Tab-separated table of C-alpha atoms and ligand atoms in Angstrom:
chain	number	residue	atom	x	y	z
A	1	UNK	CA	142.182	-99.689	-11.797
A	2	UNK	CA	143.056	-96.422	-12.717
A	3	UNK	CA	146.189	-95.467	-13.727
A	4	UNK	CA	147.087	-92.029	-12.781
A	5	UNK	CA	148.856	-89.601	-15.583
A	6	UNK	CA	147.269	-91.782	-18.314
A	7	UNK	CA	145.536	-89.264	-21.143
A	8	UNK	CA	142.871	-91.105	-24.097
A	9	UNK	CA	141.477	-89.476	-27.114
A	10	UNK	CA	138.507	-90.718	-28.572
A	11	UNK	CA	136.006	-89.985	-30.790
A	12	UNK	CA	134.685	-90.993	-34.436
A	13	UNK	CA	136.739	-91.007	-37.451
A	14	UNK	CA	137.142	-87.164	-38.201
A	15	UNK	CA	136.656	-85.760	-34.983
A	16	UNK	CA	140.309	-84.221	-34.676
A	17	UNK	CA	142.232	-86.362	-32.284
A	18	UNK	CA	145.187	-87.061	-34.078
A	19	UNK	CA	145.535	-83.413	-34.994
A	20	UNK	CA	145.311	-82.427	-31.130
A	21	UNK	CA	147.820	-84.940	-30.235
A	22	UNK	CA	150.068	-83.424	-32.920
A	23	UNK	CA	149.550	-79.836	-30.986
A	24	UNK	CA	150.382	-81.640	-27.683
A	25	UNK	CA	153.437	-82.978	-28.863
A	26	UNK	CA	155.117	-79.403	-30.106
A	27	UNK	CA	155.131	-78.170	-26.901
A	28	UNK	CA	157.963	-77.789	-24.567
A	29	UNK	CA	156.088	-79.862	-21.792
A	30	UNK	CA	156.033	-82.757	-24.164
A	31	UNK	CA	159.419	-83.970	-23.002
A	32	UNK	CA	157.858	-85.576	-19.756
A	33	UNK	CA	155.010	-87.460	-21.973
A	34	UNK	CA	155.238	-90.932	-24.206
A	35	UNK	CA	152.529	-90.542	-27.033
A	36	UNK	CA	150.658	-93.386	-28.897
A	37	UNK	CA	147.969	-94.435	-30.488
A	38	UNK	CA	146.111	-97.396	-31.438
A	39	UNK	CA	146.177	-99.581	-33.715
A	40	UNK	CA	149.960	-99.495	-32.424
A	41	UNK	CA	152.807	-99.402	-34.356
A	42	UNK	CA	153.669	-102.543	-33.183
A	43	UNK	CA	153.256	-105.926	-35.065
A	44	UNK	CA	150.070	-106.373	-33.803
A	45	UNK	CA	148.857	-102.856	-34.898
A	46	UNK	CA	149.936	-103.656	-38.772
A	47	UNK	CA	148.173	-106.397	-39.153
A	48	UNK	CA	144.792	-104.733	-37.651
A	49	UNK	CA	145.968	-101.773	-40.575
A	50	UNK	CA	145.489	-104.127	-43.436
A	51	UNK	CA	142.181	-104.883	-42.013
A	52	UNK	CA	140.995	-101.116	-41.678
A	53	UNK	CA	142.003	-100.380	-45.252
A	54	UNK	CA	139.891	-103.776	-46.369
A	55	UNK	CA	143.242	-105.408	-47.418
A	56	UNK	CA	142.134	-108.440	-45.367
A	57	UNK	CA	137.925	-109.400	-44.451
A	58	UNK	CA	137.254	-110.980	-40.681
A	59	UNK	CA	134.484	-111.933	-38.967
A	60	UNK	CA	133.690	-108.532	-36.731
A	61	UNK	CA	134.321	-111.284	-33.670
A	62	UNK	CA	137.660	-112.165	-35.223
A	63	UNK	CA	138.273	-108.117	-34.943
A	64	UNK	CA	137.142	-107.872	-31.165
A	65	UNK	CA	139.839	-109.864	-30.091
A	66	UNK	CA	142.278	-108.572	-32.349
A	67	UNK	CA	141.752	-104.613	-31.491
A	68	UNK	CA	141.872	-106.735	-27.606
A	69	UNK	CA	144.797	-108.274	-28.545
A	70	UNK	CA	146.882	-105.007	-29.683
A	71	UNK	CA	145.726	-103.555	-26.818
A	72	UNK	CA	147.280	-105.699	-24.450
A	73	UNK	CA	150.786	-105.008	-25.810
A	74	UNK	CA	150.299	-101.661	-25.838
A	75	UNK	CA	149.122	-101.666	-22.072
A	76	UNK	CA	152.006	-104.701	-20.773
A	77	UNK	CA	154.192	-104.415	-23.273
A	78	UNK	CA	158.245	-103.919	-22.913
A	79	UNK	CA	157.564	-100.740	-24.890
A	80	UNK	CA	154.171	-100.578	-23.535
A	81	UNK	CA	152.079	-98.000	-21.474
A	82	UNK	CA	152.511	-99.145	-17.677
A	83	UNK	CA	156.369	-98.986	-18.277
A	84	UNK	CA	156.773	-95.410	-19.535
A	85	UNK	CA	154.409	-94.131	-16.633
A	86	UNK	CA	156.966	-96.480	-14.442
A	87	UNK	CA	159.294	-95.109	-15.714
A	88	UNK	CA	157.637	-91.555	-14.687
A	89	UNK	CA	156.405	-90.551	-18.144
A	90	UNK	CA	152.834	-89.101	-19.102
A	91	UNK	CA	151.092	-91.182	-21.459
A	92	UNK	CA	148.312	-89.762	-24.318
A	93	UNK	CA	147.052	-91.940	-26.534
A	94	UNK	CA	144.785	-91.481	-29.406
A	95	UNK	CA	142.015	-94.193	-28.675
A	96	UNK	CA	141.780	-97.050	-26.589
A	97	UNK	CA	138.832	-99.457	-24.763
A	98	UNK	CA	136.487	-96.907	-25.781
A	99	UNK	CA	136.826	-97.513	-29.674
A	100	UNK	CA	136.421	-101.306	-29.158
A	101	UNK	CA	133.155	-100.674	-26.799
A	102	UNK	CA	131.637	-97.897	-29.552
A	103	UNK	CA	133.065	-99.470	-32.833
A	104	UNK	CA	132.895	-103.215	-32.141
A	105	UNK	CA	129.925	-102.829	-30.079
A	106	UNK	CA	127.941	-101.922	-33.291
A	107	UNK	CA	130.065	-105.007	-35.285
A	108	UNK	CA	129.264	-107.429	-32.644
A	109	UNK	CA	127.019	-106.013	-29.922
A	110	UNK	CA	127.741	-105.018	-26.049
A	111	UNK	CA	128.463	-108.113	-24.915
A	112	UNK	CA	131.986	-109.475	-26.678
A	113	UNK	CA	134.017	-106.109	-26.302
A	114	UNK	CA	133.174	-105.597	-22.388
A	115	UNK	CA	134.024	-109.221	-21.792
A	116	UNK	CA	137.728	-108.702	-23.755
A	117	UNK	CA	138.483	-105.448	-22.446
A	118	UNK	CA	137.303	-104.845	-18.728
A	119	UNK	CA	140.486	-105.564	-17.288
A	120	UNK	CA	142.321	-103.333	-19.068
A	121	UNK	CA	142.941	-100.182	-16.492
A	122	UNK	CA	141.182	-96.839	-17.024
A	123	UNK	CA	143.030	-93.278	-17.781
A	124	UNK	CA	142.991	-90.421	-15.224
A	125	UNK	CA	141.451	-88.305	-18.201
A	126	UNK	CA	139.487	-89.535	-20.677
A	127	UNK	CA	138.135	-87.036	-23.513
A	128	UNK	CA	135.964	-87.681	-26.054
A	129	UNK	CA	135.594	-85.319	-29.406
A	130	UNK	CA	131.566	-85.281	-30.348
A	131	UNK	CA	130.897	-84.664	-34.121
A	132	UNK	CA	128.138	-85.132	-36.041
A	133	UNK	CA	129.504	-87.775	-38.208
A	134	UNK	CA	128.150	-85.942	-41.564
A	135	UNK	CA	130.874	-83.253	-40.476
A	136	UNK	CA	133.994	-85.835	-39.507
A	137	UNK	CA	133.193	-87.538	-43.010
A	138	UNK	CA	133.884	-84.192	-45.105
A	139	UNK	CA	137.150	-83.862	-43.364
A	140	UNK	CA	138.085	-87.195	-43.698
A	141	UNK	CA	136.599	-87.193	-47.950
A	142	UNK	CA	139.593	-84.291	-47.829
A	143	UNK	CA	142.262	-86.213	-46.636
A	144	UNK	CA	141.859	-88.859	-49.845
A	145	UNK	CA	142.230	-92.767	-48.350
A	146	UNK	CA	138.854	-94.054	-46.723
A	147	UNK	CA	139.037	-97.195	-43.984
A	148	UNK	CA	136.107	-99.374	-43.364
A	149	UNK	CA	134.153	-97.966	-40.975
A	150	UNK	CA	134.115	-94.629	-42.643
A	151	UNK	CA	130.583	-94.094	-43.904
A	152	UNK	CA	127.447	-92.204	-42.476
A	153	UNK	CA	125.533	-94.862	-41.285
A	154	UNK	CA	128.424	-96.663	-39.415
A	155	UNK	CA	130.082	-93.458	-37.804
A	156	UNK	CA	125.684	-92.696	-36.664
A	157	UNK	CA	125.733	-95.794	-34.672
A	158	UNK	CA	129.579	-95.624	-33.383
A	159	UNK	CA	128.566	-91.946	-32.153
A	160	UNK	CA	125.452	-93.404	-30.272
A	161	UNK	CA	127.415	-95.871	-28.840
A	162	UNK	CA	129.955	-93.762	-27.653
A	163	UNK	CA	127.802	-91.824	-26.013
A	164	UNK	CA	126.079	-94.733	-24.495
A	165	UNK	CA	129.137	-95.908	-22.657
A	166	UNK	CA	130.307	-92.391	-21.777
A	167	UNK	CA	127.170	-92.452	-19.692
A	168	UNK	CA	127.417	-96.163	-18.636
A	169	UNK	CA	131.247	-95.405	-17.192
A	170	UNK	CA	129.987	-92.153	-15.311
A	171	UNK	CA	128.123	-94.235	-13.221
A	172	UNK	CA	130.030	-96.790	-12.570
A	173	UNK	CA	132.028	-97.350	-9.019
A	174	UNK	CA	135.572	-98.520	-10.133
A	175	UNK	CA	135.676	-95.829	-13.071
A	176	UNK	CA	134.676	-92.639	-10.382
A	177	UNK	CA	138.290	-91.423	-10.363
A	178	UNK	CA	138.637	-91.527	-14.260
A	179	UNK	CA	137.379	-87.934	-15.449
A	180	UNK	CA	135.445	-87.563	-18.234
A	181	UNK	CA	135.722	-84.104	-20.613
A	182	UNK	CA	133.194	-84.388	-23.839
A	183	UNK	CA	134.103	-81.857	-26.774
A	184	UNK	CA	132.468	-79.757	-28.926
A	185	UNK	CA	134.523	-81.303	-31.927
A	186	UNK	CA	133.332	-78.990	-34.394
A	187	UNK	CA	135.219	-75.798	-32.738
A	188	UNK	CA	138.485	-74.759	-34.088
A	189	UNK	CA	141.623	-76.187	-33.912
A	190	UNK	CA	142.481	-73.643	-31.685
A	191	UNK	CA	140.061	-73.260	-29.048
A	192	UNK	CA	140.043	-76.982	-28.498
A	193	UNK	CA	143.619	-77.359	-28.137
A	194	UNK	CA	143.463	-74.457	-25.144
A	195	UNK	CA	140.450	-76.627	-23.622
A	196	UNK	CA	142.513	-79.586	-23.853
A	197	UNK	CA	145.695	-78.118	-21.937
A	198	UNK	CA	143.474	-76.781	-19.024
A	199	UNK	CA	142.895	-80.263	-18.787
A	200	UNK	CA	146.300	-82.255	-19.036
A	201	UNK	CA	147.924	-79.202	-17.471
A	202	UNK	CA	145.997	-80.378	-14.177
A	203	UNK	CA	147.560	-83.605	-14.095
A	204	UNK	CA	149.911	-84.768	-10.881
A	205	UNK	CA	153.219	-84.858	-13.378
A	206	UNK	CA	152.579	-81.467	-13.930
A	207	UNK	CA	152.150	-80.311	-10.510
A	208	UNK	CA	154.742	-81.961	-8.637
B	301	TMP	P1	142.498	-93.889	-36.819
B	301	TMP	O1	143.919	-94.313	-36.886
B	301	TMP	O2	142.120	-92.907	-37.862
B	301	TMP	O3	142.108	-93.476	-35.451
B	301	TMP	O4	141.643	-95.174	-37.221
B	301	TMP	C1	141.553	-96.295	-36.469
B	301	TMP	C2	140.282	-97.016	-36.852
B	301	TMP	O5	140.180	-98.217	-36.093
B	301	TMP	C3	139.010	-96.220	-36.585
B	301	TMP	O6	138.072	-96.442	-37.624
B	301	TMP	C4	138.481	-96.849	-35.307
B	301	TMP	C5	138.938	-98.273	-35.423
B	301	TMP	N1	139.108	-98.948	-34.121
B	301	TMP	C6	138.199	-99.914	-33.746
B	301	TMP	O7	137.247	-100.217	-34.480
B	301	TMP	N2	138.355	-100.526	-32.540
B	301	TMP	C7	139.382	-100.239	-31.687
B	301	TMP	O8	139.482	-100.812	-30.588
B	301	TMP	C8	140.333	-99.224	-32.108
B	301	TMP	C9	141.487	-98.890	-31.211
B	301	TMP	C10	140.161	-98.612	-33.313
C-alpha cells in the first residue's frame, strides 16, 4: 500500500538528510507536515540508540527485528504516522524500510529484513541521498561521536545495497505509485534543498 503525502529520507550515514529535514521544517509550509525520524523518539527508538553508540552488543538478527519493531510504532502508533496523515498532516521522515533492507541486509543478508518489513506501507516520495561513503565519513569525523556502522567498509556495502533495492522497488508492481528521486548528495546544501521542494511541493496536500 501506498500511503499518499508520506515523504522518506534515506541514504548512508553522512549523506545530509537530517540537515534537509531541518531546512524543511523552517519553512512556513511546515505547519501542515508531522516530521520524524527513525530510530524514534519513542521507547523503542532509545533502546535501538544504546545499540548504535555500542552501549549494548546483539546478534545483527536480534537488530532486524528491533529496527522492525520501532518501526511498527512509528507506522500504528497513537502518535504514529497513519494518524497524523488521518488526521490530514504531511509526514517526512528521515529513514525508514529502506535502512533496514540496505543496513541489515549487509548484517544479516536479503532475506530476514524483507520478511519483517514488507507489510509496512510505502511513501508517495521516496528520496535517496547517494554519497560516496569516503565523503559522508569526513562529515560525520567533523561532527565528533561515531555509531557502529560508521566506517568505510560498512557504509561501501550499505551504499551497494541501497542501490540494489532502489532498483529492485522500481520494478516492482505494488511499489509503481511510490516515486523514486536519487540525489547527488555531494551538492550543496543549497541546491539540494531547492531539488527537494520541487519535489514535496508536488504533493496532493499542497495542491488542494
Ligand atoms: P541517524 O540517526 O544518523 O540516521 O543514524 C541511525 C543509524 O541507524 C544509521 O547508522 C542507520 C541505522 N539504521 C539501521 O541500521 N536500520 C534501520 O532500519 C534504521 C531506521 C536505521
Amino acid at each position: 500500500m501506498i500511503l499518499n503525502n508520506f515523504v522518506v529520507f534515506e541514504g548512508i550515514d553522512g549523506a545530509g538528510t537530517s540537515t534537509q529535514l531541518k531546512i524543511l521544517q523552517e519553512r512556513p509550509e511546515s505547519a501542515k507536515i508531522d516530521f520524524s525520524a527513525e530510530p524514534t523518539s519513542f521507547e523503542t527508538g532509545k533502546f535501538l540508540r544504546s545499540l548504535l553508540g555500542g552501549k549494548i552488543s546483539l546478534d545483527p538478527r536480534t537488530t532486524a527485528y528491533l529496527f522492525a519493531a520501532d518501526r511498527a510504532e512509528h507506522v500504528y502508533g497513537e502518535h504514529g504516522i497513519e494518524n497524523s496523515l488521518k488526521n490530514g498532516k504531511a509526514v517526512i521522515i528521515d529513514r525508514y524500510i529502506f535502512s533496514s533492507l540496505a543496513y541489515q541486509g549487509v548484517s544479516c543478508g536479503r532475506e530476514l529484513p524483507r520478511m519483517l518489513n514488507k507489510d509496512f506501507p510505502l511513501p508517495q516520495l521516496l528520496f535517496f541521498f547517494d554519497i560516496d561513503p569516503e565523503k559522508s565519513l569526513e562529515r560525520i569525523k567533523s561532527r565528533g561521536v561515531t555509531e557502529i556502522y560508521e566506517n568505510n567498509e560498512y557504509l561501501t556495502n550499505t551504499r551497494k545495497q541501497y542501490l540494489d533495492v532502489i532498483e529492485e522497488y522500481k520494478n516492482l508492481d505494488f511499489a509503481k505509485g511510490m516515486n523514486i528521486v536519487i540525489i547527488d548528495a555531494t551538492q550543496s546544501v543549497e541546491e539540494i534543498s531547492k531539488i527537494v521542494w520541487s519535489h514535496i511541493a508536488k504533493l496532493p496536500i499542497f495542491n488542494s
